Amino acid sequence: MIRILIADDHPLMRAGTRQALNNFIAEVDITEVDSFKKAVHAADSVDFDLAILDISMPGGNSVKMVETFNKKKPGLPVLILSYYDEKLYALAFIKAGARGYITKDAPESEFKKAVEGILYHQRVYLSEELREESFRMFMRTGKGRTEFSGELSVREREIAQMFVSGMFVAEIAAVLNLHTSTVSTHRMRILRKMGVTNVIDLAKKFNMLNENE
């Protein structure tokens, strides 16, 4: 039995979300609340598999709601469901710890992809459009187009460049459509191969490589 928490102050939106979940999850137990305070209280009482949170409900209108929720219920994945443009808000919520961001006007097929990706594959979800745009932005502004070391694979070089440009594990996972655990594993391998222990030293070494070119 999958247990899901829906937190939204609009009854019709909660009903629609519930119906959508029932359409593609055979056995699901859904709890509905209409405020962030009630969401935190519900999460303290039940071991949910997923929390779906609106970002404009009473008591939870900023990225801090995700940070607070994660502190109180670490390990419980959060999917943000919002009217607000994902291009303006999604990456901020992902950086704060959300496992996905989807707009309320998204088709049910996209909602299904987001929920199943988080529940069954531990993926961080962003729409394909936003992943592509985020990657294009990184390629335009990311520091360091140079190669690192011949020992790094193509994927490791790509991820290393993202870390050096200031991106977080969850952001990289969302942009590249990878598990956060996969990105973390790549990070450990990159640091080991480059002979450093943290991203700051990795960046310093990378800058040295740039200077030597």
XYZ file of N, CA and C in Angstrom:
639
model
N 0.837 -1.199 0.000
C 0.000 0.000 0.000
C 0.877 1.255 0.000
N 0.666 2.120 -0.987
C 1.376 3.387 -1.076
C 0.606 4.445 -0.294
N 1.298 5.172 0.578
C 0.657 6.214 1.378
C 1.143 7.593 0.918
N 0.194 8.418 0.525
C 0.533 9.730 -0.029
C -0.223 10.832 0.707
N 0.494 11.908 1.002
C -0.083 13.087 1.641
C -0.269 14.179 0.593
N -1.479 14.722 0.508
C -1.758 15.859 -0.366
C -2.045 17.070 0.511
N -1.264 18.130 0.337
C -1.460 19.357 1.116
C -1.752 20.512 0.167
N -2.999 20.953 0.147
C -3.437 22.024 -0.750
C -4.685 22.652 -0.141
N -4.789 23.969 -0.184
C -5.941 24.616 0.436
C -7.154 24.734 -0.485
N -7.073 24.182 -1.693
C -8.202 24.192 -2.626
C -8.817 22.795 -2.701
N -10.042 22.614 -2.208
C -10.676 21.290 -2.200
C -10.762 20.641 -3.579
N -11.079 21.424 -4.607
C -11.196 20.848 -5.947
C -9.845 20.352 -6.454
N -8.784 21.081 -6.125
C -7.451 20.640 -6.541
C -7.058 19.359 -5.816
N -7.369 19.265 -4.534
C -7.086 18.028 -3.804
C -7.865 16.859 -4.403
N -9.130 17.113 -4.748
C -9.956 16.052 -5.332
C -9.396 15.601 -6.677
N -8.954 16.560 -7.484
C -8.381 16.216 -8.783
C -7.081 15.447 -8.650
N -6.265 15.851 -7.690
C -5.000 15.152 -7.452
C -5.259 13.738 -6.964
N -6.220 13.596 -6.072
C -6.594 12.269 -5.570
C -7.056 11.372 -6.722
N -7.917 11.917 -7.584
C -8.433 11.119 -8.699
C -7.305 10.695 -9.634
N -6.397 11.620 -9.908
C -5.271 11.298 -10.788
C -4.419 10.182 -10.195
N -4.157 10.244 -8.903
C -3.365 9.197 -8.242
C -4.078 7.852 -8.303
N -5.388 7.862 -8.078
C -6.158 6.616 -8.134
C -6.176 6.019 -9.534
N -5.966 6.856 -10.537
C -5.986 6.372 -11.917
C -4.782 5.504 -12.263
N -3.645 5.718 -11.574
C -2.461 4.941 -11.965
C -1.762 4.225 -10.806
N -2.271 4.345 -9.597
C -1.733 3.567 -8.477
C -2.840 2.654 -7.966
N -2.611 1.362 -8.072
C -3.662 0.388 -7.750
C -4.083 0.459 -6.287
N -3.115 0.472 -5.395
C -3.418 0.509 -3.966
C -2.743 1.728 -3.343
N -3.544 2.739 -3.065
C -2.994 3.973 -2.520
C -3.903 4.498 -1.411
N -3.297 4.880 -0.314
C -4.003 5.463 0.826
C -3.641 6.945 0.868
N -4.622 7.809 0.665
C -4.369 9.243 0.518
C -4.921 10.025 1.707
N -4.083 10.883 2.249
C -4.494 11.797 3.317
C -4.481 13.213 2.765
N -5.544 13.973 3.016
C -5.637 15.346 2.529
C -5.628 16.339 3.687
N -4.870 17.420 3.530
C -4.874 18.520 4.502
C -4.885 19.838 3.742
N -5.240 20.932 4.436
C -5.373 22.212 3.745
C -4.415 23.292 4.238
N -3.387 22.914 5.002
C -2.388 23.892 5.443
C -1.055 23.191 5.684
N 0.001 23.991 5.707
C 1.320 23.413 5.929
C 1.440 22.862 7.342
N 0.867 23.562 8.302
C 0.909 23.096 9.688
C 0.267 21.718 9.812
N -0.859 21.527 9.164
C -1.536 20.237 9.202
C -0.730 19.171 8.459
N -0.020 19.584 7.417
C 0.814 18.637 6.669
C 1.928 18.093 7.556
N 2.574 18.984 8.300
C 3.645 18.565 9.207
C 3.092 17.647 10.289
N 1.935 17.998 10.821
C 1.312 17.171 11.862
C 0.957 15.793 11.314
N 0.392 15.743 10.111
C 0.025 14.462 9.501
C 1.255 13.603 9.256
N 2.335 14.235 8.792
C 3.566 13.493 8.510
C 4.198 12.939 9.777
N 3.943 13.592 10.904
C 4.438 13.078 12.184
C 3.670 11.835 12.627
N 2.454 11.691 12.123
C 1.578 10.604 12.566
C 1.596 9.388 11.652
N 1.943 9.598 10.387
C 1.875 8.516 9.390
C 3.190 8.448 8.623
N 3.641 7.245 8.307
C 4.840 7.077 7.482
C 4.434 7.120 6.010
N 4.411 8.310 5.450
C 4.032 8.473 4.052
C 5.186 8.096 3.132
N 4.832 7.703 1.917
C 5.826 7.414 0.887
C 6.116 8.643 0.039
N 5.176 9.584 0.029
C 5.329 10.795 -0.779
C 4.428 11.887 -0.218
N 4.935 13.113 -0.210
C 4.132 14.282 0.159
C 4.027 15.195 -1.057
N 2.807 15.534 -1.429
C 2.568 16.444 -2.548
C 2.093 17.766 -1.958
N 2.907 18.802 -2.106
C 2.646 20.074 -1.432
C 2.403 21.204 -2.419
N 1.370 21.997 -2.138
C 1.151 23.256 -2.840
C 2.017 24.317 -2.156
N 2.510 25.295 -2.916
C 3.403 26.277 -2.292
C 2.696 27.579 -1.940
N 1.387 27.646 -2.165
C 0.674 28.879 -1.824
C -0.391 28.651 -0.756
N -0.307 27.522 -0.056
C -1.282 27.243 1.006
C -0.874 27.970 2.290
N -1.797 28.154 3.208
C -1.477 28.834 4.471
C -0.302 28.187 5.206
N 0.650 29.040 5.576
C 1.790 28.564 6.357
C 2.926 27.987 5.550
N 2.804 27.979 4.224
C 3.859 27.354 3.428
C 4.047 27.991 2.080
N 4.408 29.262 2.058
C 4.470 29.984 0.792
C 5.888 30.341 0.356
N 6.865 29.535 0.718
C 8.239 29.793 0.285
C 9.034 28.496 0.299
N 10.267 28.574 -0.206
C 11.116 27.383 -0.243
C 11.436 26.882 1.160
N 11.286 27.750 2.155
C 11.587 27.332 3.528
C 10.656 26.230 4.008
N 9.463 26.129 3.385
C 8.547 25.068 3.777
C 9.161 23.706 3.486
N 9.893 23.607 2.374
C 10.541 22.344 2.022
C 11.676 22.051 2.989
N 12.472 23.073 3.290
C 13.573 22.888 4.236
C 13.044 22.459 5.602
N 11.973 23.105 6.050
C 11.365 22.756 7.341
C 10.815 21.342 7.316
N 10.138 20.999 6.237
C 9.537 19.672 6.111
C 10.616 18.595 6.116
N 11.699 18.850 5.405
C 12.786 17.868 5.341
C 13.476 17.684 6.689
N 13.559 18.761 7.470
C 14.168 18.646 8.796
C 13.297 17.822 9.730
N 11.988 18.019 9.617
C 11.065 17.307 10.491
C 10.833 15.871 10.040
N 10.854 15.653 8.719
C 10.618 14.313 8.170
C 11.686 13.973 7.136
N 12.926 13.816 7.563
C 13.990 13.480 6.609
C 13.702 12.138 5.947
N 13.947 12.086 4.667
C 13.710 10.840 3.947
C 12.362 10.772 3.265
N 11.432 11.654 3.628
C 10.124 11.674 2.973
C 10.205 12.566 1.735
N 10.091 12.003 0.534
C 10.209 12.813 -0.681
C 9.039 13.777 -0.837
N 9.344 14.963 -1.327
C 8.344 16.013 -1.512
C 8.237 16.365 -2.990
N 7.012 16.346 -3.510
C 6.734 16.810 -4.864
C 5.937 18.101 -4.749
N 6.445 19.168 -5.358
C 5.741 20.444 -5.347
C 4.768 20.485 -6.521
N 3.515 20.816 -6.221
C 2.473 20.958 -7.242
C 1.961 22.389 -7.150
N 2.177 23.181 -8.203
C 1.953 24.619 -8.068
C 1.437 25.253 -9.351
N 0.759 26.400 -9.195
C 0.351 27.201 -10.349
C 1.516 28.020 -10.891
N 2.534 28.225 -10.088
C 3.620 29.125 -10.465
C 4.546 28.514 -11.517
N 5.046 29.368 -12.393
C 5.901 28.962 -13.504
C 7.132 28.206 -13.000
N 7.324 27.000 -13.517
C 8.463 26.197 -13.073
C 9.792 26.843 -13.435
N 9.828 27.622 -14.509
C 11.077 28.255 -14.913
C 11.557 29.261 -13.866
N 10.622 29.810 -13.115
C 10.975 30.802 -12.100
C 11.225 30.191 -10.729
N 10.575 29.067 -10.452
C 10.583 28.557 -9.082
C 11.172 27.157 -8.901
N 11.121 26.333 -9.930
C 11.424 24.908 -9.743
C 12.810 24.649 -9.163
N 13.842 25.241 -9.742
C 15.197 24.919 -9.294
C 15.443 25.370 -7.857
N 14.796 26.454 -7.454
C 14.952 26.906 -6.066
C 14.378 25.878 -5.099
N 13.248 25.290 -5.458
C 12.644 24.281 -4.581
C 13.427 22.971 -4.618
N 13.968 22.624 -5.782
C 14.813 21.428 -5.878
C 16.055 21.615 -5.010
N 16.652 22.793 -5.084
C 17.842 23.077 -4.279
C 17.518 23.008 -2.786
N 16.292 23.388 -2.429
C 15.881 23.358 -1.023
C 15.607 21.950 -0.524
N 15.491 20.994 -1.457
C 15.301 19.610 -1.030
C 14.108 18.889 -1.603
N 13.281 19.583 -2.405
C 12.150 18.907 -3.039
C 12.660 17.895 -4.060
N 11.900 16.826 -4.265
C 12.298 15.799 -5.229
C 11.683 16.025 -6.603
N 10.811 17.042 -6.709
C 10.214 17.336 -7.997
C 9.352 18.580 -7.930
N 9.092 19.163 -9.108
C 8.248 20.349 -9.209
C 7.432 20.205 -10.475
N 6.111 20.312 -10.350
C 5.245 20.192 -11.519
C 4.122 21.211 -11.395
N 3.732 21.806 -12.508
C 2.678 22.809 -12.474
C 1.304 22.150 -12.535
N 0.312 22.862 -12.004
C -1.034 22.298 -11.911
C -1.731 22.181 -13.261
N -1.188 22.827 -14.283
C -1.781 22.693 -15.612
C -1.090 21.621 -16.452
N -0.175 20.874 -15.846
C 0.506 19.788 -16.565
C -0.486 18.666 -16.867
N -0.300 17.945 -17.978
C -1.182 16.815 -18.276
C -1.014 15.702 -17.252
N -2.035 14.868 -17.123
C -1.973 13.788 -16.143
C -0.811 12.844 -16.425
N -0.469 12.668 -17.703
C 0.649 11.784 -18.053
C 1.956 12.292 -17.460
N 2.111 13.609 -17.406
C 3.330 14.192 -16.838
C 3.325 14.048 -15.316
N 2.159 14.232 -14.720
C 2.015 14.038 -13.273
C 2.337 12.594 -12.901
N 1.854 11.669 -13.695
C 2.127 10.242 -13.484
C 3.628 9.973 -13.551
N 4.280 10.570 -14.546
C 5.726 10.384 -14.703
C 6.476 10.917 -13.485
N 6.044 12.061 -12.978
C 6.702 12.659 -11.815
C 6.540 11.787 -10.581
N 5.315 11.368 -10.310
C 5.041 10.571 -9.113
C 5.747 9.223 -9.178
N 5.640 8.533 -10.303
C 6.262 7.213 -10.423
C 7.778 7.312 -10.393
N 8.333 8.358 -10.991
C 9.780 8.525 -10.965
C 10.311 8.697 -9.555
N 9.584 9.455 -8.747
C 9.997 9.681 -7.363
C 9.749 8.452 -6.497
N 8.568 7.849 -6.643
C 8.192 6.713 -5.794
C 9.006 5.458 -6.071
N 9.139 5.121 -7.350
C 9.687 3.816 -7.705
C 11.134 3.843 -8.183
N 11.613 5.009 -8.595
C 12.967 5.072 -9.156
C 13.863 6.066 -8.432
N 13.340 6.684 -7.363
C 14.106 7.646 -6.559
C 14.746 8.739 -7.408
N 14.039 9.162 -8.436
C 14.553 10.210 -9.302
C 14.096 11.591 -8.827
N 14.856 12.592 -9.212
C 14.420 13.972 -9.039
C 13.705 14.367 -10.322
N 12.511 14.931 -10.197
C 11.718 15.214 -11.395
C 11.693 16.700 -11.744
N 12.009 16.981 -13.005
C 11.731 18.255 -13.652
C 11.216 17.934 -15.044
N 10.427 18.812 -15.610
C 9.925 18.571 -16.958
C 11.088 18.517 -17.944
N 10.873 17.827 -19.043
C 11.910 17.712 -20.070
C 12.328 19.090 -20.562
N 11.361 19.978 -20.731
C 11.654 21.333 -21.206
C 12.579 22.075 -20.254
N 12.302 21.970 -18.961
C 13.132 22.681 -17.991
C 14.508 22.041 -17.863
N 14.582 20.710 -17.953
C 15.899 20.052 -17.920
C 16.767 20.545 -19.068
N 16.173 20.620 -20.264
C 16.933 21.065 -21.432
C 17.354 22.522 -21.286
N 16.441 23.351 -20.796
C 16.770 24.766 -20.622
C 17.853 24.957 -19.568
N 17.763 24.191 -18.479
C 18.763 24.292 -17.416
C 20.133 23.873 -17.925
N 20.145 22.828 -18.755
C 21.426 22.370 -19.284
C 21.999 23.391 -20.264
N 21.129 23.993 -21.082
C 21.606 25.024 -22.009
C 22.173 26.209 -21.235
N 21.499 26.574 -20.139
C 21.988 27.680 -19.312
C 23.347 27.343 -18.714
N 23.486 26.090 -18.254
C 24.774 25.676 -17.700
C 25.865 25.760 -18.756
N 25.546 25.313 -19.979
C 26.544 25.325 -21.042
C 26.932 26.750 -21.421
N 25.995 27.700 -21.241
C 26.316 29.097 -21.548
C 27.117 29.753 -20.437
N 26.807 29.399 -19.185
C 27.393 30.132 -18.062
C 28.317 29.315 -17.185
N 28.271 27.981 -17.321
C 29.080 27.125 -16.462
C 30.559 27.376 -16.669
N 31.301 27.392 -15.577
C 32.735 27.632 -15.660
C 33.442 26.370 -16.116
N 34.394 26.570 -17.010
C 35.249 25.444 -17.317
C 34.735 24.531 -18.395
N 35.110 24.780 -19.622
C 34.757 23.897 -20.715
C 35.873 22.888 -20.985
N 36.989 23.060 -20.290
C 38.140 22.222 -20.551
C 37.958 20.811 -20.027
N 38.768 19.907 -20.477
C 38.747 18.540 -19.978
C 39.471 18.504 -18.638
N 39.069 17.602 -17.784
C 39.721 17.471 -16.481
C 40.944 16.577 -16.607
N 40.694 15.312 -16.591
C 41.768 14.331 -16.594
C 41.370 13.205 -17.512
N 42.338 12.609 -18.152
C 42.040 11.493 -19.034
C 41.405 10.333 -18.308
N 41.547 10.302 -16.978
C 40.979 9.207 -16.205
C 39.474 9.348 -16.012
N 38.936 10.552 -16.207
C 37.504 10.761 -16.020
C 36.733 10.381 -17.277
N 35.596 9.733 -17.071
C 34.735 9.398 -18.201
C 34.051 10.667 -18.702
N 33.407 10.577 -19.858
C 32.691 11.729 -20.402
C 31.624 12.204 -19.418
N 30.871 11.267 -18.844
C 29.825 11.623 -17.888
C 30.428 12.260 -16.638
N 31.558 11.720 -16.152
C 32.205 12.280 -14.966
C 32.695 13.701 -15.223
N 33.223 13.942 -16.410
C 33.673 15.293 -16.741
C 32.494 16.267 -16.746
N 31.395 15.811 -17.327
C 30.199 16.642 -17.387
C 29.704 16.994 -15.987
N 29.625 15.986 -15.122
C 29.142 16.203 -13.758
C 30.136 17.037 -12.957
N 31.425 16.791 -13.151
C 32.444 17.571 -12.449
C 32.334 19.049 -12.798
N 32.117 19.348 -14.071
C 31.963 20.739 -14.495
C 30.751 21.378 -13.833
N 29.698 20.608 -13.686
C 28.490 21.131 -13.041
C 28.739 21.439 -11.568
N 29.443 20.537 -10.884
C 29.775 20.790 -9.481
C 30.627 22.046 -9.350
N 31.622 22.180 -10.201
C 32.522 23.327 -10.137
C 31.775 24.630 -10.416
N 30.743 24.576 -11.265
C 29.977 25.787 -11.579
C 29.003 26.161 -10.471
N 28.930 25.322 -9.412
C 28.109 25.668 -8.258
C 26.796 24.930 -8.133
N 26.555 23.955 -8.994
C 25.297 23.218 -8.929
C 25.329 22.177 -7.812
N 24.161 21.856 -7.274
C 24.021 20.881 -6.199
C 23.657 19.508 -6.760
N 23.790 18.476 -5.919
C 23.491 17.108 -6.344
C 22.090 17.008 -6.928
N 21.095 17.545 -6.220
C 19.709 17.439 -6.682
C 19.493 18.165 -8.002
N 20.135 19.322 -8.174
C 20.006 20.065 -9.428
C 20.608 19.276 -10.587
N 21.785 18.719 -10.376
C 22.442 17.936 -11.426
C 21.606 16.714 -11.774
N 21.080 16.050 -10.749
C 20.241 14.874 -10.976
C 19.022 15.231 -11.809
N 18.413 16.376 -11.511
C 17.222 16.793 -12.245
C 17.545 17.135 -13.695
N 18.628 17.862 -13.905
C 19.003 18.275 -15.255
C 19.391 17.079 -16.122
N 20.122 16.129 -15.544
C 20.597 14.973 -16.306
C 19.656 13.778 -16.211
N 18.567 13.922 -15.456
C 17.590 12.840 -15.279
C 18.238 11.593 -14.689
N 18.991 11.790 -13.626
C 19.670 10.697 -12.933
C 19.173 10.613 -11.495
N 19.391 9.468 -10.843
C 19.125 9.355 -9.414
C 20.102 10.261 -8.667
N 19.665 10.817 -7.561
C 20.597 11.580 -6.728
C 21.724 10.685 -6.226
N 21.417 9.420 -5.979
C 22.452 8.493 -5.513
C 23.502 8.261 -6.593
N 23.064 8.260 -7.858
C 24.007 8.085 -8.970
C 24.946 9.278 -9.060
N 24.399 10.479 -8.918
C 25.224 11.684 -8.957
C 26.199 11.694 -7.788
N 25.737 11.285 -6.619
C 26.618 11.232 -5.444
C 27.754 10.240 -5.650
N 27.442 9.105 -6.284
C 28.480 8.111 -6.578
C 29.502 8.676 -7.546
N 29.020 9.368 -8.587
C 29.933 10.009 -9.538
C 30.814 11.026 -8.815
N 30.212 11.771 -7.896
C 30.964 12.784 -7.154
C 32.119 12.149 -6.396
N 31.865 11.043 -5.710
C 32.916 10.367 -4.952
C 34.028 9.877 -5.873
N 33.643 9.329 -7.023
C 34.646 8.833 -7.977
C 35.482 9.975 -8.539
N 34.821 11.082 -8.849
C 35.526 12.238 -9.398
C 36.546 12.769 -8.398
N 36.122 12.933 -7.154
C 37.033 13.442 -6.125
C 38.219 12.505 -5.936
N 37.937 11.199 -5.928
C 39.015 10.222 -5.748
C 39.998 10.277 -6.916
N 39.475 10.309 -8.132
C 40.343 10.322 -9.307
C 41.160 11.610 -9.405
N 40.573 12.707 -8.929
C 41.272 13.983 -9.003
C 42.171 14.225 -7.795
N 42.131 13.311 -6.819
C 43.010 13.416 -5.666
C 42.644 14.523 -4.707
N 41.333 14.816 -4.596
C 40.866 15.845 -3.668
C 39.751 15.257 -2.804
N 39.352 16.005 -1.778
C 38.340 15.481 -0.856
C 37.047 16.286 -0.844
N 37.017 17.419 -1.545
C 35.794 18.222 -1.571
C 35.724 19.028 -2.862
N 34.537 19.595 -3.114
C 34.307 20.317 -4.359
C 35.121 21.605 -4.427
N 35.386 22.232 -3.277
C 36.201 23.454 -3.276
C 37.594 23.164 -3.815
N 38.202 22.080 -3.330
C 39.529 21.709 -3.824
C 39.459 21.252 -5.277
N 38.342 20.628 -5.639
C 38.160 20.232 -7.038
C 38.149 21.465 -7.927
N 37.432 22.504 -7.497
C 37.368 23.743 -8.269
C 38.742 24.389 -8.387
N 39.505 24.381 -7.279
C 40.852 24.953 -7.309
C 41.729 24.198 -8.300
N 41.629 22.882 -8.264
C 42.447 22.079 -9.164
C 42.020 22.302 -10.600
N 40.725 22.441 -10.796
C 40.208 22.681 -12.134
C 40.692 24.019 -12.667
N 40.695 25.040 -11.810
C 41.202 26.347 -12.217
C 42.681 26.280 -12.566
N 43.431 25.450 -11.827
C 44.849 25.269 -12.133
C 45.008 24.632 -13.493
N 44.137 23.686 -13.811
C 44.207 23.054 -15.121
C 43.934 24.075 -16.206
N 42.968 24.984 -15.962
C 42.673 26.031 -16.931
C 43.885 26.931 -17.154
N 44.547 27.293 -16.056
C 45.692 28.194 -16.150
C 46.844 27.555 -16.897
N 46.956 26.239 -16.803
C 48.069 25.554 -17.440
C 47.831 25.290 -18.917
N 46.623 25.573 -19.403
C 46.348 25.289 -20.814
C 46.963 26.345 -21.714
